[in-house]
Each structure stands twice: as structure tokens, then as C-alpha cells.
Short mmCIF file of C-alpha atoms in Angstrom, two decimals:
data_model
loop_
_atom_site.label_atom_id
_atom_site.label_comp_id
_atom_site.label_asym_id
_atom_site.label_seq_id
_atom_site.Cartn_x
_atom_site.Cartn_y
_atom_site.Cartn_z
CA MET K 263 79.91 84.40 -64.90
CA GLN K 264 80.65 88.11 -64.73
CA ILE K 265 78.87 90.70 -66.84
CA ASN K 266 80.14 94.14 -67.75
CA LEU K 267 78.54 97.05 -65.87
CA GLU K 268 78.15 98.99 -69.12
CA THR K 269 76.01 96.14 -70.50
CA VAL K 270 73.78 96.25 -67.41
CA LEU K 271 73.42 100.02 -67.73
CA LYS K 272 72.48 99.79 -71.41
CA ARG K 273 70.01 96.98 -70.77
CA ASN K 274 68.33 99.01 -68.02
CA LYS K 275 68.51 102.24 -70.06
CA ILE K 276 70.25 104.16 -67.29
CA THR K 277 73.36 106.31 -67.25
CA LEU K 278 76.35 105.75 -65.02
CA LYS K 279 75.61 109.03 -63.22
CA LYS K 280 72.04 107.94 -62.39
CA PHE K 281 73.31 104.51 -61.34
CA ILE K 282 75.79 106.13 -58.91
CA ASN K 283 73.11 108.40 -57.42
CA LYS K 284 70.48 105.65 -57.21
CA ASN K 285 72.80 103.29 -55.33
CA LYS K 286 74.30 106.09 -53.20
CA LEU K 287 77.85 105.26 -54.21
CA THR K 288 80.21 107.87 -52.78
CA SER K 289 83.54 106.62 -54.12
CA TYR K 290 85.06 104.41 -56.77
CA ILE K 291 85.90 101.84 -54.10
CA ALA K 292 82.21 101.67 -53.13
CA LEU K 293 81.34 101.09 -56.80
CA VAL K 294 83.90 98.26 -57.06
CA GLU K 295 82.54 96.62 -53.89
CA TYR K 296 78.99 96.93 -55.19
CA CYS K 297 80.01 95.33 -58.49
CA GLN K 298 81.89 92.50 -56.78
CA GLY K 299 78.81 91.67 -54.72
CA ARG K 300 76.70 91.41 -57.88
CA LYS K 301 79.40 89.86 -60.08
CA PHE K 302 79.67 92.85 -62.42
CA ILE K 303 82.86 94.04 -64.06
CA PRO K 304 83.11 97.70 -62.94
CA CYS K 305 83.93 100.64 -65.19
CA THR K 306 87.34 102.31 -64.99
CA GLU K 307 88.13 104.82 -62.29
CA GLU K 308 88.49 107.51 -64.94
CA GLU K 309 84.95 106.86 -66.22
CA TYR K 310 83.66 106.98 -62.65
CA ASN K 311 85.40 110.30 -61.97
CA ASN K 312 83.94 111.82 -65.14
CA GLU K 313 80.38 110.87 -64.17
CA ALA K 314 80.40 111.08 -60.37
CA PRO K 315 79.04 114.28 -58.85
CA GLN K 316 81.84 116.43 -57.51
CA LYS K 317 81.58 117.44 -53.87
CA ALA K 318 81.44 121.16 -53.24
CA ILE K 319 84.48 122.42 -51.39
CA ASN K 320 84.08 124.98 -48.62
CA LYS K 321 80.34 124.52 -48.48
CA LYS K 322 79.28 126.33 -45.34
CA LYS K 323 76.25 125.33 -43.32
CA ASN K 324 74.20 127.96 -41.54
CA ASP K 325 74.85 127.93 -37.85
CA ARG K 326 71.52 127.70 -36.07
CA LYS K 327 72.68 129.86 -33.20
CA ASN K 328 73.40 132.76 -35.52
CA SER K 329 70.58 132.18 -37.95
CA ASN K 330 68.01 134.95 -38.27
CA THR K 331 65.43 132.89 -40.11
CA GLN K 332 62.74 133.33 -37.50
CA LYS K 333 61.72 136.71 -36.15
CA LYS K 334 60.82 137.21 -32.54
CA ARG K 335 57.13 137.78 -32.02
CA LYS K 336 55.71 140.61 -30.04
CA PRO K 337 53.40 139.63 -27.22
CA ARG K 338 49.72 139.90 -28.04
CA VAL K 339 47.99 143.01 -26.89
CA GLY K 340 44.33 142.52 -26.29
CA SER K 341 41.69 142.20 -23.69
CA LYS K 342 42.86 140.25 -20.72
CA ARG K 343 40.36 137.85 -19.28
CA LYS K 344 39.79 137.89 -15.61
CA HIS K 345 39.51 134.52 -14.03
CA SER K 346 36.60 134.19 -11.65
CA THR K 347 37.28 132.37 -8.44
#
């Protein structure tokens, strides 16, 4: 017996957006596969697209080689200990 995904969401008092994030679903196909494994009737692709977080386009990562997050330290100036031999 299959149950509608909307019914499951209402029963658990969770939104479709939270459900997608909680189960780490990255595409509508992943949602359909998830629902098939649990015998749920998935929502429509249009509903998924309205609720799914949109990926940022042209999101640039900082290159570690060019990152200036850490400053170079100056060597400590102080009394130098003489080692006794």
C-alpha cells in the first residue's frame, strides 16, 4: 500500500523544504528514488522545484594559495639562551 508524501509530511508536521534538506535530496530523481524505497507517492516535479533550494551559480571558492587570511609572524626578539655544554 502506497501513501502520499504530502500525508507523511503533514503527519510529521514538516515542510517539503525541510524534508529535502533533512534527507539530503539533491534532485527530483533522488526524491523519487527515496519515495519508491519507502513506498510513498512523491510530489510533482513542479512542487519539488518550488521548494528545493536553488544552487548558487558562479559561486567562487577562495583559493588557498592566494588567500591572505593568515599573516606572517615576525620572529621573536628576546634574550637568547646559551646552552651549556
